[in-house]
PDB file of C-alpha atoms in Angstrom:
ATOM      1  CA  MET A 269      36.343  19.410 -18.182  1.00 42.00           C
ATOM      2  CA  SER A 270      36.757  17.764 -15.084  1.00 44.00           C
ATOM      3  CA  LEU A 271      34.700  18.377 -12.446  1.00 46.00           C
ATOM      4  CA  ALA A 272      35.531  20.477  -8.912  1.00 48.00           C
ATOM      5  CA  GLY A 273      36.708  18.196  -6.292  1.00 48.00           C
ATOM      6  CA  GLU A 274      33.581  18.302  -4.181  1.00 48.00           C
ATOM      7  CA  ASP A 275      31.462  17.695  -7.134  1.00 48.00           C
ATOM      8  CA  ALA A 276      33.796  14.814  -7.752  1.00 45.00           C
ATOM      9  CA  ALA A 277      32.911  13.225  -3.892  1.00 48.00           C
ATOM     10  CA  LEU A 278      29.196  13.780  -3.925  1.00 50.00           C
ATOM     11  CA  LEU A 279      28.762  12.238  -7.443  1.00 51.00           C
ATOM     12  CA  PRO A 280      29.230   8.578  -6.238  1.00 65.00           C
ATOM     13  CA  GLU A 281      26.660   9.586  -3.547  1.00 67.00           C
ATOM     14  CA  ALA A 282      23.974  10.504  -6.305  1.00 65.00           C
ATOM     15  CA  ASP A 283      24.916   7.430  -7.983  1.00 74.00           C
ATOM     16  CA  ALA A 284      24.285   5.134  -5.097  1.00 74.00           C
ATOM     17  CA  TYR A 285      20.693   7.014  -4.880  1.00 72.00           C
ATOM     18  CA  ALA A 286      19.937   6.708  -7.784  1.00 77.00           C
ATOM     19  CA  GLN A 287      20.602   2.980  -8.070  1.00 82.00           C
ATOM     20  CA  ARG A 288      18.570   2.594  -4.905  1.00 81.00           C
ATOM     21  CA  ALA A 289      15.569   4.208  -6.445  1.00 80.00           C
ATOM     22  CA  PHE A 290      16.107   2.168  -9.631  1.00 85.00           C
ATOM     23  CA  GLY A 291      16.227  -0.720  -7.938  1.00 86.00           C
ATOM     24  CA  PHE A 292      12.876   0.153  -5.692  1.00 88.00           C
ATOM     25  CA  TRP A 293      11.429   0.694  -9.105  1.00 91.00           C
ATOM     26  CA  LEU A 294      12.290  -3.049 -10.113  1.00 92.00           C
ATOM     27  CA  TYR A 295      10.952  -4.261  -6.743  1.00 92.00           C
ATOM     28  CA  LEU A 296       7.293  -2.404  -7.784  1.00 93.00           C
ATOM     29  CA  MET A 297       7.215  -3.514 -11.107  1.00 95.00           C
ATOM     30  CA  SER A 298       7.783  -7.275  -9.611  1.00 95.00           C
ATOM     31  CA  ASP A 299       4.886  -6.673  -7.206  1.00 95.00           C
ATOM     32  CA  ALA A 300       2.918  -4.776 -10.191  1.00 96.00           C
ATOM     33  CA  ILE A 301       3.403  -8.411 -12.200  1.00 97.00           C
ATOM     34  CA  ILE A 302       2.322 -10.540  -9.435  1.00 97.00           C
ATOM     35  CA  PHE A 303      -0.487  -8.876  -8.442  1.00 97.00           C
ATOM     36  CA  ALA A 304      -1.723  -8.468 -12.314  1.00 97.00           C
ATOM     37  CA  LEU A 305      -0.977 -12.583 -11.461  1.00 97.00           C
ATOM     38  CA  LEU A 306      -3.866 -12.658  -8.837  1.00 97.00           C
ATOM     39  CA  PHE A 307      -5.689 -10.762 -10.466  1.00 97.00           C
ATOM     40  CA  ALA A 308      -5.854 -12.582 -13.487  1.00 97.00           C
ATOM     41  CA  THR A 309      -6.541 -15.685 -11.191  1.00 97.00           C
ATOM     42  CA  TYR A 310      -9.613 -13.995  -9.273  1.00 96.00           C
ATOM     43  CA  LEU A 311     -11.202 -13.190 -12.855  1.00 95.00           C
ATOM     44  CA  VAL A 312     -10.956 -17.009 -13.753  1.00 96.00           C
ATOM     45  CA  MET A 313     -12.305 -18.323 -10.622  1.00 95.00           C
ATOM     46  CA  ALA A 314     -14.833 -15.860  -9.645  1.00 91.00           C
ATOM     47  CA  GLY A 315     -17.851 -17.389 -11.248  1.00 90.00           C
ATOM     48  CA  ASN A 316     -16.935 -20.822  -9.177  1.00 91.00           C
ATOM     49  CA  THR A 317     -18.670 -20.482  -5.731  1.00 89.00           C
ATOM     50  CA  ALA A 318     -19.017 -25.007  -5.980  1.00 87.00           C
ATOM     51  CA  GLY A 319     -22.828 -23.827  -5.077  1.00 88.00           C
ATOM     52  CA  GLY A 320     -21.187 -21.839  -2.355  1.00 88.00           C
ATOM     53  CA  PRO A 321     -21.812 -17.349  -0.878  1.00 92.00           C
ATOM     54  CA  ALA A 322     -21.267 -15.781  -4.094  1.00 92.00           C
ATOM     55  CA  GLY A 323     -19.751 -11.618  -3.947  1.00 90.00           C
ATOM     56  CA  SER A 324     -23.235 -10.419  -3.872  1.00 90.00           C
ATOM     57  CA  ASP A 325     -23.687 -12.645  -0.840  1.00 91.00           C
ATOM     58  CA  LEU A 326     -21.087 -11.395   0.531  1.00 93.00           C
ATOM     59  CA  PHE A 327     -19.802  -7.797  -0.119  1.00 93.00           C
ATOM     60  CA  SER A 328     -20.672  -4.698   1.570  1.00 91.00           C
ATOM     61  CA  LEU A 329     -20.563  -1.327  -0.587  1.00 92.00           C
ATOM     62  CA  PRO A 330     -20.844   0.270   2.936  1.00 93.00           C
ATOM     63  CA  HIS A 331     -17.807  -1.234   4.120  1.00 95.00           C
ATOM     64  CA  THR A 332     -15.631  -1.904   1.228  1.00 95.00           C
ATOM     65  CA  LEU A 333     -16.709   2.407   0.624  1.00 95.00           C
ATOM     66  CA  GLY A 334     -15.240   2.859   4.011  1.00 96.00           C
ATOM     67  CA  GLU A 335     -12.297   0.629   3.506  1.00 97.00           C
ATOM     68  CA  THR A 336     -12.008   3.040   0.191  1.00 97.00           C
ATOM     69  CA  LEU A 337     -12.117   6.168   2.081  1.00 97.00           C
ATOM     70  CA  LEU A 338      -9.616   5.061   4.798  1.00 97.00           C
ATOM     71  CA  LEU A 339      -6.590   3.958   2.490  1.00 96.00           C
ATOM     72  CA  LEU A 340      -7.386   7.101  -0.142  1.00 96.00           C
ATOM     73  CA  THR A 341      -7.638   9.707   2.177  1.00 97.00           C
ATOM     74  CA  SER A 342      -3.830   8.460   3.662  1.00 97.00           C
ATOM     75  CA  SER A 343      -2.591   8.893   0.284  1.00 96.00           C
ATOM     76  CA  LEU A 344      -3.062  12.681   0.427  1.00 97.00           C
ATOM     77  CA  THR A 345      -2.357  12.634   4.074  1.00 98.00           C
ATOM     78  CA  PHE A 346       1.369  11.358   2.915  1.00 97.00           C
ATOM     79  CA  GLY A 347       1.285  13.620  -0.336  1.00 96.00           C
ATOM     80  CA  LEU A 348       0.665  16.237   2.461  1.00 97.00           C
ATOM     81  CA  ALA A 349       4.009  14.142   4.392  1.00 97.00           C
ATOM     82  CA  SER A 350       5.901  14.682   1.288  1.00 95.00           C
ATOM     83  CA  LEU A 351       5.654  18.230   0.968  1.00 96.00           C
ATOM     84  CA  ALA A 352       5.944  19.057   4.810  1.00 96.00           C
ATOM     85  CA  LEU A 353       9.616  16.873   3.427  1.00 95.00           C
ATOM     86  CA  ASP A 354      10.227  19.519   0.461  1.00 94.00           C
ATOM     87  CA  ALA A 355       9.739  22.399   2.837  1.00 94.00           C
ATOM     88  CA  GLY A 356      12.100  20.988   5.529  1.00 93.00           C
ATOM     89  CA  ARG A 357       9.405  20.600   7.947  1.00 95.00           C
ATOM     90  CA  ARG A 358      10.161  18.418  10.065  1.00 95.00           C
ATOM     91  CA  PRO A 359       6.869  18.881  12.697  1.00 96.00           C
ATOM     92  CA  GLN A 360       4.555  18.736   9.924  1.00 97.00           C
ATOM     93  CA  LEU A 361       6.220  15.678   8.425  1.00 97.00           C
ATOM     94  CA  LEU A 362       5.988  13.503  11.553  1.00 97.00           C
ATOM     95  CA  ALA A 363       2.261  14.418  12.136  1.00 97.00           C
ATOM     96  CA  TRP A 364       1.301  13.715   8.370  1.00 98.00           C
ATOM     97  CA  LEU A 365       3.498  10.573   8.984  1.00 97.00           C
ATOM     98  CA  ALA A 366       1.202   9.358  11.845  1.00 98.00           C
ATOM     99  CA  VAL A 367      -2.204  10.665  10.385  1.00 98.00           C
ATOM    100  CA  THR A 368      -1.285   8.426   7.626  1.00 98.00           C
ATOM    101  CA  PHE A 369      -0.632   5.391   9.736  1.00 98.00           C
ATOM    102  CA  VAL A 370      -3.905   5.662  11.631  1.00 98.00           C
ATOM    103  CA  LEU A 371      -5.632   5.529   8.107  1.00 98.00           C
ATOM    104  CA  GLY A 372      -3.604   2.790   7.332  1.00 98.00           C
ATOM    105  CA  LEU A 373      -4.620   0.949  10.540  1.00 98.00           C
ATOM    106  CA  GLY A 374      -8.103   1.460  10.429  1.00 98.00           C
ATOM    107  CA  PHE A 375      -7.810  -0.075   7.184  1.00 98.00           C
ATOM    108  CA  VAL A 376      -6.041  -2.760   8.065  1.00 98.00           C
ATOM    109  CA  ALA A 377      -8.543  -3.613  11.163  1.00 98.00           C
ATOM    110  CA  MET A 378     -11.808  -3.056   8.542  1.00 97.00           C
ATOM    111  CA  GLU A 379     -10.478  -5.516   6.205  1.00 97.00           C
ATOM    112  CA  ILE A 380      -9.618  -7.989   9.352  1.00 97.00           C
ATOM    113  CA  ARG A 381     -12.735  -7.786  10.617  1.00 96.00           C
ATOM    114  CA  GLU A 382     -14.458  -8.418   6.759  1.00 96.00           C
ATOM    115  CA  PHE A 383     -12.249 -11.560   6.735  1.00 97.00           C
ATOM    116  CA  HIS A 384     -13.355 -12.607   9.878  1.00 96.00           C
ATOM    117  CA  GLY A 385     -17.278 -12.213   9.349  1.00 95.00           C
ATOM    118  CA  MET A 386     -16.681 -13.767   6.199  1.00 95.00           C
ATOM    119  CA  ILE A 387     -15.219 -17.206   7.921  1.00 95.00           C
ATOM    120  CA  ILE A 388     -17.709 -17.197  10.681  1.00 95.00           C
ATOM    121  CA  GLN A 389     -20.595 -17.684   8.299  1.00 93.00           C
ATOM    122  CA  GLY A 390     -18.681 -20.620   6.868  1.00 92.00           C
ATOM    123  CA  ALA A 391     -16.758 -18.305   3.858  1.00 93.00           C
ATOM    124  CA  GLY A 392     -13.564 -19.187   4.095  1.00 93.00           C
ATOM    125  CA  PRO A 393     -10.453 -19.239   1.407  1.00 94.00           C
ATOM    126  CA  ASP A 394     -10.841 -23.177   1.681  1.00 93.00           C
ATOM    127  CA  ARG A 395     -15.035 -23.167   0.701  1.00 94.00           C
ATOM    128  CA  SER A 396     -14.334 -22.423  -3.150  1.00 94.00           C
ATOM    129  CA  GLY A 397     -12.187 -21.399  -6.143  1.00 94.00           C
ATOM    130  CA  PHE A 398     -14.121 -17.675  -5.822  1.00 95.00           C
ATOM    131  CA  LEU A 399     -13.059 -17.716  -1.906  1.00 96.00           C
ATOM    132  CA  SER A 400      -9.742 -19.137  -2.371  1.00 97.00           C
ATOM    133  CA  ALA A 401      -8.752 -16.497  -4.913  1.00 97.00           C
ATOM    134  CA  PHE A 402     -10.422 -13.632  -3.291  1.00 97.00           C
ATOM    135  CA  PHE A 403      -8.754 -14.287   0.158  1.00 97.00           C
ATOM    136  CA  THR A 404      -4.874 -14.301  -1.582  1.00 97.00           C
ATOM    137  CA  LEU A 405      -5.826 -11.298  -3.659  1.00 98.00           C
ATOM    138  CA  VAL A 406      -6.815  -9.077  -1.176  1.00 97.00           C
ATOM    139  CA  GLY A 407      -5.052 -10.467   1.758  1.00 97.00           C
ATOM    140  CA  THR A 408      -1.726 -10.083  -0.378  1.00 98.00           C
ATOM    141  CA  HIS A 409      -2.871  -6.427  -0.646  1.00 98.00           C
ATOM    142  CA  GLY A 410      -3.649  -6.473   2.937  1.00 97.00           C
ATOM    143  CA  LEU A 411       0.322  -8.171   3.957  1.00 97.00           C
ATOM    144  CA  HIS A 412       1.418  -5.225   1.878  1.00 98.00           C
ATOM    145  CA  VAL A 413      -0.326  -2.423   3.806  1.00 98.00           C
ATOM    146  CA  SER A 414       0.665  -4.108   6.989  1.00 98.00           C
ATOM    147  CA  ALA A 415       4.374  -4.090   5.560  1.00 97.00           C
ATOM    148  CA  GLY A 416       3.770  -0.034   4.718  1.00 97.00           C
ATOM    149  CA  LEU A 417       2.313   0.421   8.399  1.00 98.00           C
ATOM    150  CA  VAL A 418       5.609  -1.063   9.478  1.00 98.00           C
ATOM    151  CA  PHE A 419       7.950   0.838   6.906  1.00 97.00           C
ATOM    152  CA  ILE A 420       6.086   4.177   8.177  1.00 98.00           C
ATOM    153  CA  LEU A 421       6.753   3.324  11.887  1.00 97.00           C
ATOM    154  CA  VAL A 422      10.282   2.606  11.103  1.00 97.00           C
ATOM    155  CA  MET A 423      10.928   6.288   8.976  1.00 96.00           C
ATOM    156  CA  VAL A 424       8.888   7.744  12.206  1.00 96.00           C
ATOM    157  CA  ALA A 425      11.601   6.652  14.527  1.00 96.00           C
ATOM    158  CA  GLN A 426      14.548   7.614  11.566  1.00 96.00           C
ATOM    159  CA  VAL A 427      13.055  11.227  11.407  1.00 96.00           C
ATOM    160  CA  ALA A 428      12.828  11.792  15.070  1.00 93.00           C
ATOM    161  CA  ALA A 429      16.282  10.581  15.648  1.00 93.00           C
ATOM    162  CA  LYS A 430      18.373  11.376  12.519  1.00 92.00           C
ATOM    163  CA  GLY A 431      16.005  14.006  10.689  1.00 91.00           C
ATOM    164  CA  LEU A 432      15.816  14.868   7.021  1.00 91.00           C
ATOM    165  CA  SER A 433      19.393  13.814   5.942  1.00 90.00           C
ATOM    166  CA  GLN A 434      19.832  12.821   2.744  1.00 90.00           C
ATOM    167  CA  PRO A 435      19.288   8.747   3.137  1.00 89.00           C
ATOM    168  CA  VAL A 436      16.371   9.203   4.858  1.00 92.00           C
ATOM    169  CA  SER A 437      14.831  11.792   2.601  1.00 92.00           C
ATOM    170  CA  SER A 438      15.731   8.910   0.051  1.00 91.00           C
ATOM    171  CA  ARG A 439      13.928   6.640   2.340  1.00 93.00           C
ATOM    172  CA  LEU A 440      10.574   8.618   2.679  1.00 95.00           C
ATOM    173  CA  LEU A 441      10.475   9.250  -0.981  1.00 93.00           C
ATOM    174  CA  ARG A 442      10.728   5.836  -1.546  1.00 94.00           C
ATOM    175  CA  LEU A 443       8.263   5.168   0.962  1.00 95.00           C
ATOM    176  CA  GLY A 444       6.353   7.348  -0.844  1.00 95.00           C
ATOM    177  CA  LEU A 445       6.495   5.059  -3.915  1.00 95.00           C
ATOM    178  CA  PHE A 446       5.366   1.951  -2.229  1.00 96.00           C
ATOM    179  CA  TRP A 447       2.428   3.893  -0.490  1.00 97.00           C
ATOM    180  CA  HIS A 448       0.583   5.086  -3.845  1.00 96.00           C
ATOM    181  CA  PHE A 449       1.307   2.474  -5.337  1.00 96.00           C
ATOM    182  CA  LEU A 450      -1.250   0.443  -2.853  1.00 96.00           C
ATOM    183  CA  ASP A 451      -4.097   2.705  -3.307  1.00 95.00           C
ATOM    184  CA  ILE A 452      -3.863   2.113  -7.217  1.00 96.00           C
ATOM    185  CA  VAL A 453      -3.425  -1.643  -6.467  1.00 97.00           C
ATOM    186  CA  TRP A 454      -6.659  -1.051  -4.310  1.00 97.00           C
ATOM    187  CA  ILE A 455      -8.749   1.061  -6.845  1.00 96.00           C
ATOM    188  CA  GLY A 456      -8.114  -2.250  -9.221  1.00 96.00           C
ATOM    189  CA  ILE A 457      -9.554  -4.519  -6.750  1.00 97.00           C
ATOM    190  CA  PHE A 458     -12.373  -2.537  -5.721  1.00 96.00           C
ATOM    191  CA  SER A 459     -13.156  -1.687  -9.520  1.00 94.00           C
ATOM    192  CA  ALA A 460     -12.945  -5.233 -10.627  1.00 94.00           C
ATOM    193  CA  VAL A 461     -13.945  -7.428  -7.174  1.00 95.00           C
ATOM    194  CA  TYR A 462     -16.411  -5.366  -4.912  1.00 94.00           C
ATOM    195  CA  LEU A 463     -18.245  -3.227  -7.443  1.00 92.00           C
ATOM    196  CA  PRO A 464     -18.757  -6.475  -9.745  1.00 89.00           C
ATOM    197  CA  GLY A 465     -19.675  -8.533  -6.683  1.00 82.00           C
ATOM    198  CA  ILE A 466     -22.047  -6.577  -5.706  1.00 81.00           C
ATOM    199  CA  LEU A 467     -23.712  -5.364  -8.628  1.00 76.00           C
TER     200      LEU A 467
END
């Protein structure tokens, strides 16, 4: 049974999108391995304060809850953006992407403020093994969120310029995977770093 000419012409393009999606999943898995190693390092080093401040001296539950609320809400707003994409509603998609960007930017700003406050107190990454592992793990996540913010800006520009074409939609779906992955990592950070440190 042979494919019709039009279907045969579409097959290579569909394969290309499937390959890009598969490649992005491979990237996310490699990123998950990196974060797993950073989590393992942090858990080994968490008690090595070298006589310096511990998590209970540095972490603020209200501040961390604020960061968590911003990031998890941004996951919700990105979900609403995805629904707008499925419905072909470009104005709503752009609006929800903008809200997601603002929430993500607020998260990064709070994280920078937290790092700055800790460094001013003399609790920088060079103070102890605990702080070195903390800054590396949480800072790597923050860099990923910052990259996601740049990705959002690029996609807003592409949606505005090119509409909801297949290539643009495919990139938006991959951005969604990346953004939700960062939320999952943050839940791990909140559970394994901040909560034990505060409690």
